[in-house]
PDB file of C-alpha atoms and ligand atoms in Angstrom:
ATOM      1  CA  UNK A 259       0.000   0.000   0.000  1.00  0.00           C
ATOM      2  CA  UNK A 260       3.113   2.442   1.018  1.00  0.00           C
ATOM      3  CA  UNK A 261       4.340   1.692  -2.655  1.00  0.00           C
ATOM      4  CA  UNK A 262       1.238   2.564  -4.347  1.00  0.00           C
ATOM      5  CA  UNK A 263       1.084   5.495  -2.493  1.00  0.00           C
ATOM      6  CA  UNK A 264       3.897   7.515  -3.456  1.00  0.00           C
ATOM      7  CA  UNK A 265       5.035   6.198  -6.614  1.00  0.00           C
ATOM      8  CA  UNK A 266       4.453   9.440  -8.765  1.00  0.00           C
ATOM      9  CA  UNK A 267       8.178  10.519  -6.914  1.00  0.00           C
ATOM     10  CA  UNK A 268      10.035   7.643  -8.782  1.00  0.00           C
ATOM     11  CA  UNK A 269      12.405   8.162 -11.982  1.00  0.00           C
ATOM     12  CA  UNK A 270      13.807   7.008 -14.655  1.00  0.00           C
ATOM     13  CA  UNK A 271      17.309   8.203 -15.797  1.00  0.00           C
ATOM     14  CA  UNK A 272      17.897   7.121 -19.460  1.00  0.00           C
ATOM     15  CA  UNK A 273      20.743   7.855 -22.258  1.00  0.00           C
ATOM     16  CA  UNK A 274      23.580   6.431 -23.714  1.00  0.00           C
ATOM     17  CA  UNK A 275      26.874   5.226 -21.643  1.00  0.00           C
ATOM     18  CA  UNK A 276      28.886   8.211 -20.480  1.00  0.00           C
ATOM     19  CA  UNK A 277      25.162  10.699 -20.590  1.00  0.00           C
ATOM     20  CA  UNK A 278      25.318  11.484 -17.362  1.00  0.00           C
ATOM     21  CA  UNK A 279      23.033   9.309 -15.925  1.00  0.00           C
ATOM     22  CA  UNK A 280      24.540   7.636 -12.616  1.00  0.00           C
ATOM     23  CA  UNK A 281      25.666  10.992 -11.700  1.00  0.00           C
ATOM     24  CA  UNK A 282      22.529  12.757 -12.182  1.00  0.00           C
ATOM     25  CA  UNK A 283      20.536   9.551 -10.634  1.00  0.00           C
ATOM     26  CA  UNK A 284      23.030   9.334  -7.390  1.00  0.00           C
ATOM     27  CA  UNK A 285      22.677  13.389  -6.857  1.00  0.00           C
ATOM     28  CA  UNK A 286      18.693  13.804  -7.439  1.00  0.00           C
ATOM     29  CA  UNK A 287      18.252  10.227  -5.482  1.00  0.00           C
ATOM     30  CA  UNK A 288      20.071  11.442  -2.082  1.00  0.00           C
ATOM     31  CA  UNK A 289      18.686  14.776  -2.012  1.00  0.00           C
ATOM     32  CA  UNK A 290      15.072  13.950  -2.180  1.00  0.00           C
ATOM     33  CA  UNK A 291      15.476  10.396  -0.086  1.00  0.00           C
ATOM     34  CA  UNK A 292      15.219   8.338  -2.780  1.00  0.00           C
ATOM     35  CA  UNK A 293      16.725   5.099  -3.263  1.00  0.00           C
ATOM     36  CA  UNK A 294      18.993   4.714  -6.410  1.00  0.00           C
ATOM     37  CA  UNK A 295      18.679   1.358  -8.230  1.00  0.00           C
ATOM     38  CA  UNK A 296      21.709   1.212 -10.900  1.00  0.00           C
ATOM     39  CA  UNK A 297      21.136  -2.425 -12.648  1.00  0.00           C
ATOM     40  CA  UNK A 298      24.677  -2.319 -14.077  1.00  0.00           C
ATOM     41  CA  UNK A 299      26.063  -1.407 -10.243  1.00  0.00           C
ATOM     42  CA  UNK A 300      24.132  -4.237  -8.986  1.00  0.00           C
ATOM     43  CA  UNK A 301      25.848  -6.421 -11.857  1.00  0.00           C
ATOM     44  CA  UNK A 302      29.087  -5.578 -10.802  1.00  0.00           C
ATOM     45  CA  UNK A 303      28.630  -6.244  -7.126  1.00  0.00           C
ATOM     46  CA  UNK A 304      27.183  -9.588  -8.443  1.00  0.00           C
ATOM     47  CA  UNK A 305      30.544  -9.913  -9.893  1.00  0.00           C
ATOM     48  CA  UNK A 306      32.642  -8.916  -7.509  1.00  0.00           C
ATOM     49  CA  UNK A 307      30.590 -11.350  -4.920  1.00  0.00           C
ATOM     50  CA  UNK A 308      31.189 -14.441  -7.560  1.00  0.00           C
ATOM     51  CA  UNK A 309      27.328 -15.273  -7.637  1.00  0.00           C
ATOM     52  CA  UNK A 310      26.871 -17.702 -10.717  1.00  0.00           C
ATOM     53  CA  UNK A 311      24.575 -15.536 -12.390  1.00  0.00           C
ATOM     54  CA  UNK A 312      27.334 -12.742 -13.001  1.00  0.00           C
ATOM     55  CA  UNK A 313      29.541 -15.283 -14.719  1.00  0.00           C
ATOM     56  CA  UNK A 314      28.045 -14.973 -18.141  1.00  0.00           C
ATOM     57  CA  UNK A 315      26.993 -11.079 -17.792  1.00  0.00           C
ATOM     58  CA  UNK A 316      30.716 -10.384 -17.030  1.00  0.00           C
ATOM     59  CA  UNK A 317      31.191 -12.083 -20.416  1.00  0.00           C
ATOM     60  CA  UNK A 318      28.503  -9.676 -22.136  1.00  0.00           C
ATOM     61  CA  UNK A 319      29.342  -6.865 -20.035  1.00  0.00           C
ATOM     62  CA  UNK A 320      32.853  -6.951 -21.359  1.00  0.00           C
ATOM     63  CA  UNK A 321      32.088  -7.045 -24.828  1.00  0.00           C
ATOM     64  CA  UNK A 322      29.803  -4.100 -24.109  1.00  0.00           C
ATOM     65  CA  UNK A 323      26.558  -6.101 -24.841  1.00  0.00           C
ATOM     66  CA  UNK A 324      23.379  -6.471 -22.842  1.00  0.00           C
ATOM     67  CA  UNK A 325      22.846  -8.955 -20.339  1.00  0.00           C
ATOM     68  CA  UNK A 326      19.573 -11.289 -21.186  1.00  0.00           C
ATOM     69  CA  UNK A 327      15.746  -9.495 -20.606  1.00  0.00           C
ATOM     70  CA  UNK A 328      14.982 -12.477 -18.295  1.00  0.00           C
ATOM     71  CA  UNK A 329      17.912 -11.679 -16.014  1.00  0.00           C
ATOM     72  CA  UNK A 330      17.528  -7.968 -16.022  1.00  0.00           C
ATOM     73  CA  UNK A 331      14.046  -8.144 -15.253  1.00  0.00           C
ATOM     74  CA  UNK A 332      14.208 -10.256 -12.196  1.00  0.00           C
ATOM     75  CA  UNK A 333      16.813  -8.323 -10.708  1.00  0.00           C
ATOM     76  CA  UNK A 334      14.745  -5.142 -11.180  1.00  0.00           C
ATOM     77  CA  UNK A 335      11.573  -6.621  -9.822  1.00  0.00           C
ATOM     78  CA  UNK A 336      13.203  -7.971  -6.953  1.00  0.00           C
ATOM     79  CA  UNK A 337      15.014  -4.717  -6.125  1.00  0.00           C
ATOM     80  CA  UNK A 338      11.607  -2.799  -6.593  1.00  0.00           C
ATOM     81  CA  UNK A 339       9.438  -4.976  -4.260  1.00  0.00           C
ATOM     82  CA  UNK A 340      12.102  -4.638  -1.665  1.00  0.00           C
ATOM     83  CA  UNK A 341       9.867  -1.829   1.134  1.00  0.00           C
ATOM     84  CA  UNK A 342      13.275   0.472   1.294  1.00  0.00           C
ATOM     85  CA  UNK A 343      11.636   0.982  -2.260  1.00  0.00           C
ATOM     86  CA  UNK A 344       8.593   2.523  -1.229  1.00  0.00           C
ATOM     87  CA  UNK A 345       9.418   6.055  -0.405  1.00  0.00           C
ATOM     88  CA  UNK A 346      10.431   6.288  -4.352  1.00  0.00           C
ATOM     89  CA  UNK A 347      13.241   5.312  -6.564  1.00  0.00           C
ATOM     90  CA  UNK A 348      15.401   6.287  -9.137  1.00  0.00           C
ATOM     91  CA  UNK A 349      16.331   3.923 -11.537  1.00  0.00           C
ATOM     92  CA  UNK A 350      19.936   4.191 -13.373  1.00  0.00           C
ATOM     93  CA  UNK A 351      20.299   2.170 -16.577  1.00  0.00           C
ATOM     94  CA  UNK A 352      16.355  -0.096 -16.875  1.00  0.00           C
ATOM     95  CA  UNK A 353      14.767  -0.445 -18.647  1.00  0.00           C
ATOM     96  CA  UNK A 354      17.286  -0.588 -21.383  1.00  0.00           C
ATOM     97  CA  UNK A 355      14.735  -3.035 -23.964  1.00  0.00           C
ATOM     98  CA  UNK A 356      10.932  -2.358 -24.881  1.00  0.00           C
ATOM     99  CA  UNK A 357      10.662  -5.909 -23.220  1.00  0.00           C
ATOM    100  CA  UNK A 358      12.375  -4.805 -19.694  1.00  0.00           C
ATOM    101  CA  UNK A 359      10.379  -1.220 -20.429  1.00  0.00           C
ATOM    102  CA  UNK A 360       6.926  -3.071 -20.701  1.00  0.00           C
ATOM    103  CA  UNK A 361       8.132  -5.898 -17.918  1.00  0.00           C
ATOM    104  CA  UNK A 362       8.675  -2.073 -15.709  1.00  0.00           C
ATOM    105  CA  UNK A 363       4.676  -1.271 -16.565  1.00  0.00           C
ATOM    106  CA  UNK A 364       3.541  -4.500 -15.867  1.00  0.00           C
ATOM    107  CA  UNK A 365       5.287  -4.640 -12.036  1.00  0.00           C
ATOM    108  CA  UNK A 366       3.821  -0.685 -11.220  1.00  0.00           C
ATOM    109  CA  UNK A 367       0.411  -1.755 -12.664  1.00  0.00           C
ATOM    110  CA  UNK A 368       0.610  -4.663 -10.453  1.00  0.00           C
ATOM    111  CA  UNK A 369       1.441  -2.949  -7.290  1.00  0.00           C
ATOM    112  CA  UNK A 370       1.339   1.063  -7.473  1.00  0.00           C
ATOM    113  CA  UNK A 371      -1.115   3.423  -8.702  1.00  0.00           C
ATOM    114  CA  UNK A 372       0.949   6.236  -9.703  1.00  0.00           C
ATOM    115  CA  UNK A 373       3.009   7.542 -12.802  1.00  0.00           C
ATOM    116  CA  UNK A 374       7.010   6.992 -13.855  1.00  0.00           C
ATOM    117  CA  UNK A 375       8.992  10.026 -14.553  1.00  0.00           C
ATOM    118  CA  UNK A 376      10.875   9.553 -17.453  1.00  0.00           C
ATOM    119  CA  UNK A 377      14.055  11.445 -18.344  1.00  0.00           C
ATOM    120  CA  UNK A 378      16.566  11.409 -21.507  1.00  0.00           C
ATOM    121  CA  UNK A 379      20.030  12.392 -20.422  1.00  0.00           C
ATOM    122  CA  UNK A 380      20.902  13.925 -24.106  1.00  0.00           C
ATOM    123  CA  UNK A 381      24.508  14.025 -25.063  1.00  0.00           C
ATOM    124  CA  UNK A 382      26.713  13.923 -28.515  1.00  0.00           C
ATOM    125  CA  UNK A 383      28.450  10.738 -29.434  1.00  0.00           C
ATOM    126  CA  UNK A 384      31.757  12.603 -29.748  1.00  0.00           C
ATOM    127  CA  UNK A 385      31.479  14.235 -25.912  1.00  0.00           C
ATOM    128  CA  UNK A 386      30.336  10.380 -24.807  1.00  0.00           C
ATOM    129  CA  UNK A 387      33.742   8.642 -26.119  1.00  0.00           C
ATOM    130  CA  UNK A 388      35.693  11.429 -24.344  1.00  0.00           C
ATOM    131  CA  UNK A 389      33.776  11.318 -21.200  1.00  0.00           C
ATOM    132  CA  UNK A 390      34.667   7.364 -21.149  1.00  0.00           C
ATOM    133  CA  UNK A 391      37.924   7.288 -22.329  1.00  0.00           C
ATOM    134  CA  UNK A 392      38.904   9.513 -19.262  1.00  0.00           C
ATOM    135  CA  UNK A 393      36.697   7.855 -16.495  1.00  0.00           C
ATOM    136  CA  UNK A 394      38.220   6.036 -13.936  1.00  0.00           C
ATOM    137  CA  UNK A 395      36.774   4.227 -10.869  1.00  0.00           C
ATOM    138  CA  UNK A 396      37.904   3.026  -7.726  1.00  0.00           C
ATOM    139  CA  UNK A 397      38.962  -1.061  -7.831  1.00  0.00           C
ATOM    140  CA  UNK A 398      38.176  -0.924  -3.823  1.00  0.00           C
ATOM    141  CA  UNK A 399      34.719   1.134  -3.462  1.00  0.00           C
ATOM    142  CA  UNK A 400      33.413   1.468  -7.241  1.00  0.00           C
ATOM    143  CA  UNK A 401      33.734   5.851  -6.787  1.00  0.00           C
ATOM    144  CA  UNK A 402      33.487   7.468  -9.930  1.00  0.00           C
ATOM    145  CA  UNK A 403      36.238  10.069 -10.504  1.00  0.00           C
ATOM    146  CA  UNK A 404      37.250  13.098 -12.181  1.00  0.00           C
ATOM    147  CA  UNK A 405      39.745  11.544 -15.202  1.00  0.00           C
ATOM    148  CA  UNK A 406      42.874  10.747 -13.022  1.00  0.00           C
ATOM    149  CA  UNK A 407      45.623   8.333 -14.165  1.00  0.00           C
ATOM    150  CA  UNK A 408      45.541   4.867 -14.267  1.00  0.00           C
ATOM    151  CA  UNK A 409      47.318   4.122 -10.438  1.00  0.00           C
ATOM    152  CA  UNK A 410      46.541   7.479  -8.708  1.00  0.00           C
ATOM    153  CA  UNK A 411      44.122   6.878  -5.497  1.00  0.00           C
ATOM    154  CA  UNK A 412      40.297   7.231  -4.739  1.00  0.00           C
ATOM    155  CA  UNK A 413      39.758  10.347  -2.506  1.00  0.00           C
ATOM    156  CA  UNK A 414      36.888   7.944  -0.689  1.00  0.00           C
ATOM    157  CA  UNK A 415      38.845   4.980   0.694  1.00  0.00           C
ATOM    158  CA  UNK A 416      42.564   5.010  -0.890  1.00  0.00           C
ATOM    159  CA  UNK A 417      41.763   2.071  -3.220  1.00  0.00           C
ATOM    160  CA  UNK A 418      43.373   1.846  -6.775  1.00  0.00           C
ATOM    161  CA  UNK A 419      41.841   3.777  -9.388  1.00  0.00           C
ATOM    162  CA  UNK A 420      41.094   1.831 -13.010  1.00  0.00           C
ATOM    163  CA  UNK A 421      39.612   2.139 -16.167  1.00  0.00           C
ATOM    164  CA  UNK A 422      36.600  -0.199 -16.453  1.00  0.00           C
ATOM    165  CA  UNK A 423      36.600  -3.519 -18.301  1.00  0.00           C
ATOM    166  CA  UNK A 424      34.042  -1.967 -20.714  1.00  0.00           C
ATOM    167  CA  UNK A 425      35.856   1.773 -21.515  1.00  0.00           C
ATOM    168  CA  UNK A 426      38.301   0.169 -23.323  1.00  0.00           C
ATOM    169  CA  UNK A 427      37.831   2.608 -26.904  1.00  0.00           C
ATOM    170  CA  UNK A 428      36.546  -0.478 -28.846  1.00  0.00           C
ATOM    171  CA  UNK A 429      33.530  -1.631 -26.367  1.00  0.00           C
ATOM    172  CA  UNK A 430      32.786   1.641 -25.956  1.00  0.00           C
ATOM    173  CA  UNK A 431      31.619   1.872 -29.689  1.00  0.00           C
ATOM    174  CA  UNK A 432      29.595  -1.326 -29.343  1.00  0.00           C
ATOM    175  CA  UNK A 433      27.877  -0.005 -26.242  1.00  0.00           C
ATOM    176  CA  UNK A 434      26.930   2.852 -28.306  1.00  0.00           C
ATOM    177  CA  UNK A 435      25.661   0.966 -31.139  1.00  0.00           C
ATOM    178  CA  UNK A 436      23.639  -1.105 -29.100  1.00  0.00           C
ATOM    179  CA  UNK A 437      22.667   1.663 -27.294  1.00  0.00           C
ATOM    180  CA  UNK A 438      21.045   2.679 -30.447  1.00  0.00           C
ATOM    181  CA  UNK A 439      19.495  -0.491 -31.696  1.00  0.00           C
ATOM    182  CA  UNK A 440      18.025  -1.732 -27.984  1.00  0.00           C
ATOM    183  CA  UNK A 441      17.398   1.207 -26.191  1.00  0.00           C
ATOM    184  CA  UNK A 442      16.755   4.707 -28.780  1.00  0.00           C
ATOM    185  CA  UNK A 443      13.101   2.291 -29.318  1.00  0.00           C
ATOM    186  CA  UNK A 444      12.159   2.182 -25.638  1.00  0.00           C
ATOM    187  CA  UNK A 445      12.502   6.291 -25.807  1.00  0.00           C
ATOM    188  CA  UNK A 446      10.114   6.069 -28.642  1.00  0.00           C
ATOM    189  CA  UNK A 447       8.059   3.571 -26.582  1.00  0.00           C
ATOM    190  CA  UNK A 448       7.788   6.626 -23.779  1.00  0.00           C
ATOM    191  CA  UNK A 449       8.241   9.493 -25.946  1.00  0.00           C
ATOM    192  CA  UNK A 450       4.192  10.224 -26.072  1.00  0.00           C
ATOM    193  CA  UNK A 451       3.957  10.284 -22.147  1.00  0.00           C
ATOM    194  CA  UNK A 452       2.950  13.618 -20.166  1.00  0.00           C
ATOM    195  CA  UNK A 453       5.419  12.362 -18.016  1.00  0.00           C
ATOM    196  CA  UNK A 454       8.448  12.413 -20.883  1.00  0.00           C
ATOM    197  CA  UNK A 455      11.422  14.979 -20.356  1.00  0.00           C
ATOM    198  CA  UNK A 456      14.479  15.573 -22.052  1.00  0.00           C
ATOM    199  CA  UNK A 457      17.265  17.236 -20.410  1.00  0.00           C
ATOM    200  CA  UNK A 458      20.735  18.592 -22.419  1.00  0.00           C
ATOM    201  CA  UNK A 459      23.247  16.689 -20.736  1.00  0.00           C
ATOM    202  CA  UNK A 460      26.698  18.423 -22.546  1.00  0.00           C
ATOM    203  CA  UNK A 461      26.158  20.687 -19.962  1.00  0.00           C
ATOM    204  CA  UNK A 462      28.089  21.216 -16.680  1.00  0.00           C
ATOM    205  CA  UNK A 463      27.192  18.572 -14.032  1.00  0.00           C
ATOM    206  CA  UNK A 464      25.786  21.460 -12.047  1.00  0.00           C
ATOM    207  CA  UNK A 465      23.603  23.030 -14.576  1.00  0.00           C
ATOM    208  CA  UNK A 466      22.051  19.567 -16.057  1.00  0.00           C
ATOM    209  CA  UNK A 467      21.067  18.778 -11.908  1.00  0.00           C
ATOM    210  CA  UNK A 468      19.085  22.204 -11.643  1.00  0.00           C
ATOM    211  CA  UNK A 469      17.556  21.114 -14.859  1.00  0.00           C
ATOM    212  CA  UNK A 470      16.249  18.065 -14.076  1.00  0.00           C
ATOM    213  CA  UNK A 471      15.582  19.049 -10.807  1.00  0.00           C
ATOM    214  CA  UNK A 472      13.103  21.204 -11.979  1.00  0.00           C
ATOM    215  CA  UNK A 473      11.611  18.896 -15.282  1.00  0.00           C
ATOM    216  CA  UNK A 474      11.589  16.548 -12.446  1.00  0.00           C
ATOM    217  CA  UNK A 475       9.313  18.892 -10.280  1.00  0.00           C
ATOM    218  CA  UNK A 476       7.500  20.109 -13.655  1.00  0.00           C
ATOM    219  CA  UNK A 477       6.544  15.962 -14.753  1.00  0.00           C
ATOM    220  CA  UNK A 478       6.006  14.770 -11.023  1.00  0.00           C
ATOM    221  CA  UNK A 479       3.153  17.365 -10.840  1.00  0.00           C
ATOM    222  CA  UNK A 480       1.743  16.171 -14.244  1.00  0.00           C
ATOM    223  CA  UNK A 481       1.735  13.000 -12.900  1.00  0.00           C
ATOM    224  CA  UNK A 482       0.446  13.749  -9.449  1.00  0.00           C
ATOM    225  CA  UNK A 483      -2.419  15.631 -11.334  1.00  0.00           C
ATOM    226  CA  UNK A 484      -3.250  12.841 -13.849  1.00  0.00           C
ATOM    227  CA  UNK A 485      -3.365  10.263 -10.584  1.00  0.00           C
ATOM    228  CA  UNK A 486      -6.094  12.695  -9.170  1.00  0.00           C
ATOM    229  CA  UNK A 487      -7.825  13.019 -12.160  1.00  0.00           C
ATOM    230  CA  UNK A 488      -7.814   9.130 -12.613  1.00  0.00           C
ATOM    231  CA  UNK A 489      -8.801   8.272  -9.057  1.00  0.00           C
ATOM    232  CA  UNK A 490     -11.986  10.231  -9.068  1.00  0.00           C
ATOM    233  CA  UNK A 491     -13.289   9.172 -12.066  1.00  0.00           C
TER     234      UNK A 491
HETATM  235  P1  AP5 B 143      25.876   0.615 -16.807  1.00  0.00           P
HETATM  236  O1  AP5 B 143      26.712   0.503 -15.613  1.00  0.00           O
HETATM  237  O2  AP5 B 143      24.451   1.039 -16.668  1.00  0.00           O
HETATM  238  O3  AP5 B 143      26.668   1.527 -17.829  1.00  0.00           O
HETATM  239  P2  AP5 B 143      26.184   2.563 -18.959  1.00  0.00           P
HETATM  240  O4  AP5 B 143      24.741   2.664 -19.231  1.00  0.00           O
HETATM  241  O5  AP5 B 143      27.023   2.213 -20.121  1.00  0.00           O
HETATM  242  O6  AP5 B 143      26.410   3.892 -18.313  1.00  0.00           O
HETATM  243  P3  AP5 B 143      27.732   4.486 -17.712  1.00  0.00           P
HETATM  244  O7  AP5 B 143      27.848   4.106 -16.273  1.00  0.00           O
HETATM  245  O8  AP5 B 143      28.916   4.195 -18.581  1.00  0.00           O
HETATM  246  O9  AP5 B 143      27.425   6.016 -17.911  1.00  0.00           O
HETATM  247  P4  AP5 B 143      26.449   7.013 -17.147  1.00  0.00           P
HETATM  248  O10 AP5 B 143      25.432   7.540 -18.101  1.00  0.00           O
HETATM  249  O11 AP5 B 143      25.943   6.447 -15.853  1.00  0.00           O
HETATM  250  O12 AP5 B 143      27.453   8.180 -16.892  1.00  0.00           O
HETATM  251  P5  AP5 B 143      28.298   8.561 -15.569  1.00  0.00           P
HETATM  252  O13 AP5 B 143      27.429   9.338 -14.640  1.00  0.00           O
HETATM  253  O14 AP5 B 143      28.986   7.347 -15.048  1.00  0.00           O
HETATM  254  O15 AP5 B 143      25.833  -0.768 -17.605  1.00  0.00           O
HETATM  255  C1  AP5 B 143      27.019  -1.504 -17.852  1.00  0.00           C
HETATM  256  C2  AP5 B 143      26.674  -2.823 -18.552  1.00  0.00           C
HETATM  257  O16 AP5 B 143      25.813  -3.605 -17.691  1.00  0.00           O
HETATM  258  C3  AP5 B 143      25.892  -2.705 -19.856  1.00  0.00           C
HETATM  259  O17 AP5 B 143      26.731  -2.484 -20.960  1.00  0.00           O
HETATM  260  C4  AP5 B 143      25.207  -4.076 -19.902  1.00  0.00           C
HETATM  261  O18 AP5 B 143      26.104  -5.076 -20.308  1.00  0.00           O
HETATM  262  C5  AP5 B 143      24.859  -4.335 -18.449  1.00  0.00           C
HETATM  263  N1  AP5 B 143      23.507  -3.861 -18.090  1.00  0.00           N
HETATM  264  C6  AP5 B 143      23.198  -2.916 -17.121  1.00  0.00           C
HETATM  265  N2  AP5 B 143      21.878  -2.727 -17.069  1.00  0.00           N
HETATM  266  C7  AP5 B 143      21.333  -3.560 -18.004  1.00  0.00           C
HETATM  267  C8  AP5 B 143      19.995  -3.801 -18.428  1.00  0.00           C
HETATM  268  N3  AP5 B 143      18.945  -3.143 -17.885  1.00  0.00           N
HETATM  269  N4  AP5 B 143      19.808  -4.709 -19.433  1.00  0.00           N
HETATM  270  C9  AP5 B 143      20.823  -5.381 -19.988  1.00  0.00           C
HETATM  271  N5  AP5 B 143      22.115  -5.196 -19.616  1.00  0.00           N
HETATM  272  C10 AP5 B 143      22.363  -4.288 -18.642  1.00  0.00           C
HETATM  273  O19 AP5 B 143      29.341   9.567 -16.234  1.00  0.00           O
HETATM  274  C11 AP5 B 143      30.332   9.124 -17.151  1.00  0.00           C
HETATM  275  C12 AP5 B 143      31.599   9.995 -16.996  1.00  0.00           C
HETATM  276  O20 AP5 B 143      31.316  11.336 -17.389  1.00  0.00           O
HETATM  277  C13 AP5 B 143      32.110  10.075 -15.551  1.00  0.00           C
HETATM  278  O21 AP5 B 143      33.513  10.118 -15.542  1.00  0.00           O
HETATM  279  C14 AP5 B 143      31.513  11.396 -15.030  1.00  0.00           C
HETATM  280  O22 AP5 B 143      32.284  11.957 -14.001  1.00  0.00           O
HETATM  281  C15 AP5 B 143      31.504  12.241 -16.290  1.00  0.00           C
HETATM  282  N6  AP5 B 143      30.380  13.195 -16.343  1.00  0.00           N
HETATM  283  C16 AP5 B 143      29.095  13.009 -15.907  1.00  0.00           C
HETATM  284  N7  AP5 B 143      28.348  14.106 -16.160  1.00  0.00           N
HETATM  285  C17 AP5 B 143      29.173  14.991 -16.790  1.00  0.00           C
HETATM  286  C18 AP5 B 143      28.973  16.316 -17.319  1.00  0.00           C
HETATM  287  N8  AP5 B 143      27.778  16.933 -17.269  1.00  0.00           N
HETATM  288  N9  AP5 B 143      30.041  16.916 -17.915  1.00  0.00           N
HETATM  289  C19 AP5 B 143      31.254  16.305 -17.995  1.00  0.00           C
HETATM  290  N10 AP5 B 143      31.505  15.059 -17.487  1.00  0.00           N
HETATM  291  C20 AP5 B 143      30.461  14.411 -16.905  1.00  0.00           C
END
């Protein structure tokens, strides 16, 4: 009941690797309270943990392809259920397929009552490759850092910083190709929602968060509205 309550305050961040997205999601998730689901972080700790099921998505995730609907779509539902979900969420790379987009309908219809936000982090191709070409990440506690060199340490915990497995230049072009064949359709698939915003991400971090913050505001009163509107009729 908690869940169907208050779901008009949950997000989705979407756009291509290097967009923006985990940043953005992290920020706007622990200002407002909200927990931040990141499917590929929870892949990685899967990894990391040696759980059977990351064996063959380290394989894909390497190689810059997607891991398998089925698989995705559990983990999301089972992260979504969870009641530290209730209060709202933020979710950081799902749906990513119109399959895992309509599986995402099909659990809120099921057990909430209100409407997704839906965002489009929108950045060049060119800016993208940069972005991930100078990204490195700490091999201890996963930070994402400022481009530092290969060796230097994360400001967090001292750990090792790295390039990630898939940054390499020539998985980076496959994740953006099948960024475009998998994922541009499930923008089309929410492009005609009230709820639909698209932010310009080849901004500074700080001016796409007070953005979004406010499309964010803008489409959770749209949807708060059309919740009304659809509960007393
Ligand atoms: P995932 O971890 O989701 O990676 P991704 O979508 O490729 O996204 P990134 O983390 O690379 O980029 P981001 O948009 O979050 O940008 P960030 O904020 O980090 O997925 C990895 C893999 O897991 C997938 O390839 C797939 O195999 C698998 N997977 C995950 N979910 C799946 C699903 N649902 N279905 C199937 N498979 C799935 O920023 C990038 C860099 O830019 C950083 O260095 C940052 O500091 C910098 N930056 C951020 N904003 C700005 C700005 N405004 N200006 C300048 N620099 C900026």
């Amino acid at each position: 009941l908690e869940f169907r309550r208050v779901l008009f305050r949950s997000v989705i961040m979407m756009g291509p690797p290097g967009a923006g997205k985990g940043t953005q999601a992290t920020r706007f998730a622990s200002a407002r309270g909200l927990l931040k689901i990141s499917t590929g972080d929870i892949l990685r700790d899967s990894i990391k943990a040696g759980l059977p099921v990351a064996i063959e998505a380290k394989r894909l995730m390497d190689a810059g392809e997607l891991v398998d609907d089925a698989t995705m779509i559990a983990i999301a539902r089972d992260r979504l259920l969870r009641p530290d979900a209730a209060p709202g969420f933020v979710l950081d790379g799902f749906p990513r397929t119109v399959t895992q987009a309509r599986a995402l309908d099909a659990i809120v219809a099921e057990h909430a009552a209100g409407t997704l936000v839906i965002i489009d982090v929108l950045v060049p191709s060119d800016e993208l490759v940069r972005r991930l070409a100078g990204r490195r990440i700490c091999s201890s506690c996963g930070t994402n850092a400022e481009p530092f060199d290969t060796g230097h340490r994360c400001v967090k915990c001292g750990g090792e910083m790295v390039q990630r497995a898939d940054d390499s230049s020539a998985v980076v072009l496959e994740r953006l190709q099948v960024h475009q064949r998998a994922t541009q359709p499930v923008l089309e698939f929410y492009r005609d929602r009230p709820t639909f915003r698209v932010v310009n991400g080849a901004q500074a971090p700080e001016r796409v968060a007070l953005e979004l913050d406010a499309m964010i505001d803008d489409a959770s009163a749209v949807g708060a509205a059309l919740l009304k509107a659809r509960q007393s009729s």
